[in-house]
């Protein structure tokens, strides 16, 4: 959906039409403007012509997740995932770019290189696509949105910002700030801006190594913004917001999973509002996942050191929808 176009069309209408259009989109989850019965017929027709909302998509149903591939205007496609939790909550994992410029060694999206930034409308479309599907199939609602799909959200900040605001808008999707999260590889100046703009949105930071040397090998962005700069901006965010920050650490066999690395990580993580999320590596070619026992020992070392630590078995492996596996294959 083209948000700019939508607002342009509605600019010539009475003010309350914006609210009605947003409600039709985000609350009633229409997929054709003709269904927006509060709007007059000529306007519905004009909207269908100038900013159609039907999406070209395909779905892949997994055991505990659902992946949707959305065709974009220029022939590219983007993937978004719905994660179904055991407690009934449903998380929509949205993408912000096709490909990614940051080239982290373990990530399939990074392997693609950078293709395009998504527009705010294309980010929003992913949530709408999943929400419409859930409604049609009577599977409930999206309870959380995380920007953890393809791409680095803080390198497409303006579009992400607009999308988050529309998702939060009570007339639109009405999702509370605290039900949204953004994960970044550590774009330090943009974290500062994000912290001011969205103090209540959960911040997650991809860490993956306890030293600059290793982190620079795994995540080239560390050569630009090192650990010291990263922790400094995270601490400022925590001071300003009193919110906890989640650090993501994917365990790679023989690379970042040794007992000494666990101890080094424990030292770094030993701060009141830091939480650590250990992630099982989803194979993308380059590395191997840590042995189960090694993973558990790593976890225990941190736990015993008093660190708030959780394990993430990312669902969706059966449909290539797990962390780091999204590549937006073209439509067949
Ligand atoms: N670009 C952002 C957000 C998207 S990635 C970022 O890097 O934070 C979401 C999470 O999945 C990140 O922590 C990322 O490092 C991790 N990830 C990437 N590839 C993975 C893989 N193959 N297995 C497990 N986690 C992976
Ligand atoms: Fe980009 Fe995040 Fe993948 Fe790194 S892990 S290449 S920042 S999407």
Coordinates of C-alpha atoms and ligand atoms in Angstrom, one line a residue:
X1 CA 0.0 0.0 0.0
X2 CA 1.2 3.5 -0.9
X3 CA 0.7 5.5 2.3
X4 CA 1.7 8.8 0.6
X5 CA -0.8 8.3 -2.1
X6 CA -3.5 7.4 0.4
X7 CA -3.0 10.6 2.3
X8 CA -2.9 12.6 -0.9
X9 CA -6.3 11.2 -2.0
X10 CA -7.8 11.8 1.4
X11 CA -6.3 15.3 1.7
X12 CA -9.2 16.5 -0.6
X13 CA -11.8 14.9 1.7
X14 CA -13.2 15.9 5.1
X15 CA -10.8 15.2 8.0
X16 CA -12.8 12.3 9.4
X17 CA -12.3 10.3 6.3
X18 CA -8.7 9.5 7.3
X19 CA -9.9 8.0 10.5
X20 CA -12.5 5.9 8.7
X21 CA -10.0 4.7 6.1
X22 CA -7.5 3.7 8.9
X23 CA -10.2 1.9 10.8
X24 CA -11.2 0.0 7.6
X25 CA -7.6 -1.0 7.0
X26 CA -6.3 -1.7 10.5
X27 CA -9.4 -2.7 12.5
X28 CA -11.7 -4.2 9.9
X29 CA -8.8 -5.6 7.9
X30 CA -10.5 -5.1 4.6
X31 CA -8.6 -6.2 1.4
X32 CA -10.6 -4.2 -1.0
X33 CA -11.7 -0.6 -0.5
X34 CA -15.2 -1.6 -1.7
X35 CA -15.6 -3.3 1.7
X36 CA -15.1 0.1 3.5
X37 CA -18.8 0.8 3.9
X38 CA -18.3 4.0 5.9
X39 CA -16.7 5.6 2.8
X40 CA -18.8 7.0 -0.1
X41 CA -18.8 4.8 -3.2
X42 CA -16.9 7.3 -5.5
X43 CA -14.1 7.6 -2.9
X44 CA -13.9 3.8 -2.6
X45 CA -13.6 3.5 -6.4
X46 CA -10.9 6.2 -6.5
X47 CA -9.0 4.6 -3.7
X48 CA -9.1 1.2 -5.4
X49 CA -7.7 2.9 -8.5
X50 CA -5.1 5.1 -6.9
X51 CA -3.9 3.1 -3.9
X52 CA -5.2 -0.5 -4.1
X53 CA -4.6 -2.6 -1.0
X54 CA -4.9 -6.1 -2.4
X55 CA -1.6 -7.9 -2.0
X56 CA 0.1 -10.4 -4.2
X57 CA 1.3 -13.0 -1.8
X58 CA 1.8 -16.7 -1.0
X59 CA 1.7 -18.5 2.3
X60 CA 3.8 -21.4 3.7
X61 CA 2.4 -23.2 6.7
X62 CA 4.8 -24.6 9.2
X63 CA 4.3 -26.5 12.4
X64 CA 4.5 -23.5 14.7
X65 CA 4.9 -20.7 12.2
X66 CA 3.5 -19.2 9.1
X67 CA 5.6 -17.5 6.4
X68 CA 4.2 -15.1 3.9
X69 CA 6.0 -14.0 0.8
X70 CA 4.8 -10.6 -0.5
X71 CA 5.5 -9.5 -4.1
X72 CA 6.8 -5.9 -4.3
X73 CA 6.2 -3.4 -7.1
X74 CA 9.5 -4.0 -8.8
X75 CA 9.4 -7.8 -9.0
X76 CA 11.3 -8.4 -5.8
X77 CA 9.7 -10.1 -2.9
X78 CA 10.0 -9.9 0.9
X79 CA 9.2 -12.4 3.5
X80 CA 7.4 -12.1 6.9
X81 CA 6.8 -14.7 9.5
X82 CA 4.1 -15.3 12.1
X83 CA 5.4 -17.2 15.1
X84 CA 2.8 -19.1 17.2
X85 CA 3.8 -19.4 20.8
X86 CA 2.6 -22.2 23.1
X87 CA 0.8 -19.7 25.4
X88 CA -1.4 -18.5 22.4
X89 CA 0.5 -15.3 21.7
X90 CA 1.3 -14.6 18.1
X91 CA 4.3 -12.6 17.0
X92 CA 4.6 -11.0 13.6
X93 CA 8.2 -10.8 12.5
X94 CA 8.5 -8.0 9.9
X95 CA 11.2 -7.2 7.4
X96 CA 12.5 -3.7 6.7
X97 CA 14.7 -4.2 3.7
X98 CA 15.2 -6.7 0.9
X99 CA 18.7 -8.1 1.5
X100 CA 21.0 -6.3 3.9
X101 CA 24.2 -4.3 3.4
X102 CA 25.8 -5.4 6.7
X103 CA 26.9 -8.9 5.6
X104 CA 27.0 -10.7 8.9
X105 CA 28.8 -14.0 8.2
X106 CA 26.1 -16.2 9.7
X107 CA 23.0 -14.6 8.1
X108 CA 21.4 -15.7 4.8
X109 CA 19.8 -12.2 4.3
X110 CA 23.3 -10.7 4.6
X111 CA 24.5 -13.0 2.0
X112 CA 22.2 -11.4 -0.5
X113 CA 23.7 -8.0 -0.2
X114 CA 21.5 -4.9 -0.1
X115 CA 18.7 -4.7 -2.6
X116 CA 16.1 -2.1 -1.5
X117 CA 14.6 -0.3 1.5
X118 CA 11.0 -1.1 2.0
X119 CA 8.5 1.8 2.1
X120 CA 6.5 2.3 5.3
X121 CA 3.5 1.0 3.5
X122 CA 5.3 -2.2 2.5
X123 CA 6.3 -2.8 6.1
X124 CA 2.8 -2.2 7.3
X125 CA 1.5 -4.5 4.5
X126 CA 3.3 -7.4 6.1
X127 CA 1.4 -7.0 9.4
X128 CA -1.9 -6.4 7.5
X129 CA -1.3 -9.5 5.3
X130 CA -0.8 -11.7 8.4
X131 CA -3.6 -10.1 10.3
X132 CA -6.1 -10.6 7.4
X133 CA -5.0 -14.2 7.0
X134 CA -5.5 -14.8 10.8
X135 CA -8.9 -13.2 10.7
X136 CA -10.1 -15.2 7.6
X137 CA -8.9 -18.5 9.0
X138 CA -10.2 -17.7 12.5
X139 CA -6.8 -17.9 14.1
X140 CA -7.0 -14.9 16.3
X141 CA -4.8 -11.8 16.3
X142 CA -1.3 -10.5 16.2
X143 CA -0.2 -9.8 19.8
X144 CA 3.3 -8.6 19.1
X145 CA 5.3 -7.1 16.3
X146 CA 9.1 -7.5 16.0
X147 CA 11.3 -5.9 13.4
X148 CA 13.6 -9.0 13.2
X149 CA 13.0 -10.1 9.7
X150 CA 15.1 -9.3 6.6
X151 CA 17.3 -6.2 6.8
X152 CA 18.6 -3.7 9.3
X153 CA 15.7 -1.6 10.5
X154 CA 17.9 1.3 11.7
X155 CA 19.3 1.7 8.2
X156 CA 15.7 2.3 6.9
X157 CA 14.7 4.4 9.8
X158 CA 12.2 6.9 8.3
X159 CA 10.1 4.1 6.8
X160 CA 10.3 2.0 10.0
X161 CA 9.3 5.0 12.1
X162 CA 6.2 5.7 10.0
X163 CA 5.2 2.0 10.1
X164 CA 5.6 1.8 13.9
X165 CA 3.4 4.9 14.3
X166 CA 0.7 3.5 12.1
X167 CA 0.8 0.2 13.9
X168 CA 0.4 2.0 17.2
X169 CA -2.3 4.4 15.9
X170 CA -5.6 3.6 17.8
X171 CA -7.6 4.3 14.7
X172 CA -5.4 1.9 12.7
X173 CA -3.8 -1.3 14.1
X174 CA -3.8 -0.1 17.8
X175 CA -0.8 -2.1 19.0
X176 CA 0.8 -0.8 22.2
X177 CA 4.4 0.3 22.0
X178 CA 5.4 -2.3 24.5
X179 CA 4.2 -5.0 22.2
X180 CA 6.7 -3.9 19.6
X181 CA 10.4 -4.7 19.4
X182 CA 13.2 -3.7 17.1
X183 CA 16.5 -5.6 16.6
X184 CA 19.6 -3.9 15.4
X185 CA 23.1 -5.0 14.5
X186 CA 24.3 -1.9 16.3
X187 CA 24.0 1.3 14.3
X188 CA 25.1 3.5 17.2
X189 CA 23.8 7.0 16.1
X190 CA 20.5 5.6 15.0
X191 CA 20.0 3.8 18.3
X192 CA 20.3 7.3 19.9
X193 CA 17.5 8.6 17.7
X194 CA 15.4 5.5 18.1
X195 CA 15.7 5.9 21.9
X196 CA 14.3 9.4 21.8
X197 CA 11.5 8.6 19.3
X198 CA 10.4 5.3 20.8
X199 CA 11.3 5.1 24.5
X200 CA 8.7 2.3 25.0
X201 CA 9.5 0.1 22.1
X202 CA 11.7 -2.8 23.1
X203 CA 15.2 -2.7 21.9
X204 CA 17.2 -5.8 21.0
X205 CA 20.9 -5.7 20.0
X206 CA 22.7 -8.5 18.0
X207 CA 25.9 -9.2 19.9
X208 CA 27.1 -12.7 18.9
X209 CA 30.6 -12.2 20.3
X210 CA 32.2 -11.1 23.5
X211 CA 35.3 -9.4 22.0
X212 CA 35.8 -6.8 19.3
X213 CA 38.1 -9.1 17.4
X214 CA 35.6 -11.9 17.0
X215 CA 32.6 -9.6 16.6
X216 CA 34.4 -7.7 13.7
X217 CA 34.9 -11.1 12.0
X218 CA 31.3 -12.1 12.3
X219 CA 29.7 -8.7 12.0
X220 CA 31.6 -6.2 9.9
X221 CA 29.6 -3.3 11.3
X222 CA 31.6 -3.8 14.5
X223 CA 34.6 -2.2 12.7
X224 CA 32.5 1.0 12.4
X225 CA 30.9 0.9 15.9
X226 CA 32.7 -1.2 18.4
X227 CA 31.6 -2.8 21.6
X228 CA 32.5 0.1 23.8
X229 CA 30.5 2.6 21.6
X230 CA 27.6 0.1 21.5
X231 CA 27.4 -0.4 25.2
X232 CA 27.7 3.3 25.8
X233 CA 24.6 4.1 23.7
X234 CA 22.7 1.1 25.1
X235 CA 23.4 2.4 28.6
X236 CA 22.2 5.8 27.7
X237 CA 19.0 4.3 26.3
X238 CA 18.5 2.4 29.6
X239 CA 19.2 5.5 31.7
X240 CA 16.7 7.5 29.7
X241 CA 13.9 4.9 29.4
X242 CA 14.4 2.5 32.4
X243 CA 13.6 -0.3 29.9
X244 CA 15.5 -3.5 29.7
X245 CA 17.5 -4.3 26.6
X246 CA 17.9 -7.7 25.0
X247 CA 21.2 -8.9 23.6
X248 CA 21.0 -11.6 21.0
X249 CA 23.8 -14.2 20.8
X250 CA 23.6 -17.0 18.3
X251 CA 25.8 -19.9 19.2
X252 CA 28.2 -21.1 16.5
X253 CA 30.1 -24.3 17.0
X254 CA 33.7 -23.8 17.8
X255 CA 33.4 -20.1 17.1
X256 CA 31.8 -18.3 20.0
X257 CA 30.6 -21.1 22.3
X258 CA 33.6 -21.9 24.5
X259 CA 33.5 -21.8 28.4
X260 CA 36.0 -18.9 28.3
X261 CA 33.7 -17.0 26.0
X262 CA 30.7 -17.7 28.2
X263 CA 32.7 -16.2 31.2
X264 CA 33.7 -13.1 29.1
X265 CA 30.1 -12.7 28.0
X266 CA 28.9 -12.9 31.6
X267 CA 31.2 -10.0 32.6
X268 CA 29.8 -7.9 29.8
X269 CA 26.2 -8.7 30.6
X270 CA 26.4 -8.1 34.3
X271 CA 24.2 -5.0 34.4
X272 CA 20.8 -4.6 35.9
X273 CA 18.6 -4.1 32.8
X274 CA 20.6 -6.3 30.4
X275 CA 19.0 -9.6 29.3
X276 CA 20.6 -12.1 27.2
X277 CA 18.9 -14.3 24.6
X278 CA 20.9 -17.3 23.4
X279 CA 19.8 -18.4 19.9
X280 CA 20.3 -21.8 18.3
X281 CA 22.0 -21.2 15.0
X282 CA 19.8 -22.0 12.0
X283 CA 22.2 -23.4 9.4
X284 CA 22.6 -21.1 6.4
X285 CA 25.7 -22.7 5.1
X286 CA 28.6 -21.0 6.7
X287 CA 28.7 -22.4 10.2
X288 CA 27.4 -25.3 12.3
X289 CA 25.1 -25.1 15.4
X290 CA 26.7 -25.8 18.8
X291 CA 26.2 -29.2 20.2
X292 CA 23.2 -29.4 22.5
X293 CA 25.4 -30.1 25.6
X294 CA 27.7 -27.2 24.7
X295 CA 24.7 -24.9 24.3
X296 CA 23.3 -25.9 27.7
X297 CA 26.7 -25.6 29.4
X298 CA 27.1 -22.1 28.0
X299 CA 23.6 -21.2 29.2
X300 CA 24.4 -22.6 32.7
X301 CA 27.6 -20.6 33.0
X302 CA 25.7 -17.4 32.4
X303 CA 22.8 -18.4 34.6
X304 CA 25.2 -19.3 37.5
X305 CA 26.9 -15.9 37.0
X306 CA 23.5 -14.3 37.8
X307 CA 22.8 -13.1 34.3
X308 CA 19.2 -12.9 33.1
X309 CA 19.4 -15.4 30.2
X310 CA 16.9 -17.2 28.0
X311 CA 17.2 -19.7 25.2
X312 CA 15.5 -19.2 21.8
X313 CA 14.7 -22.2 19.7
X314 CA 13.6 -20.2 16.7
X315 CA 10.6 -21.9 15.1
X316 CA 10.0 -22.1 11.4
X317 CA 13.0 -24.1 10.3
X318 CA 10.7 -26.5 8.5
X319 CA 9.6 -23.7 6.1
X320 CA 12.9 -21.8 6.0
X321 CA 11.4 -19.1 8.1
X322 CA 13.7 -19.1 11.1
X323 CA 16.1 -16.3 12.2
X324 CA 18.6 -15.6 9.5
X325 CA 16.9 -17.8 6.9
X326 CA 14.8 -15.3 5.1
X327 CA 16.0 -14.5 1.6
X328 CA 12.8 -13.6 -0.3
X329 CA 13.0 -16.2 -3.0
X330 CA 11.3 -14.9 -6.2
X331 CA 7.8 -16.1 -7.0
X332 CA 7.7 -19.3 -9.0
Ligands
LIG1 N1 19.3 -6.8 11.2 C1 18.8 -7.0 12.5 C2 17.5 -7.7 12.6 C3 17.3 -9.0 11.8 S1 18.0 -10.5 12.3 C4 19.8 -7.6 13.4 O1 20.8 -8.1 12.9 O2 19.7 -7.5 14.6 C5 17.3 -11.1 13.8 C6 18.2 -11.9 14.6 O3 18.6 -13.2 14.0 C7 19.6 -11.2 14.8 O4 20.0 -11.3 16.1 C8 20.5 -12.0 13.9 O5 21.8 -11.8 14.3 C9 20.0 -13.4 14.1 N2 20.4 -14.3 13.1 C10 20.8 -14.0 11.8 N3 21.2 -15.2 11.2 C11 20.9 -16.2 12.0 C12 21.0 -17.6 11.9 N4 21.4 -18.2 10.8 N5 20.6 -18.4 13.0 C13 20.2 -17.8 14.1 N6 20.1 -16.5 14.3 C14 20.4 -15.7 13.2
LIG2 FE1 21.7 -7.8 8.2 FE2 20.9 -8.5 10.7 FE3 21.5 -10.3 8.8 FE4 23.4 -8.9 10.0 S1 22.0 -10.4 11.0 S2 23.2 -9.4 7.8 S3 22.4 -6.9 10.2 S4 19.8 -8.9 8.7

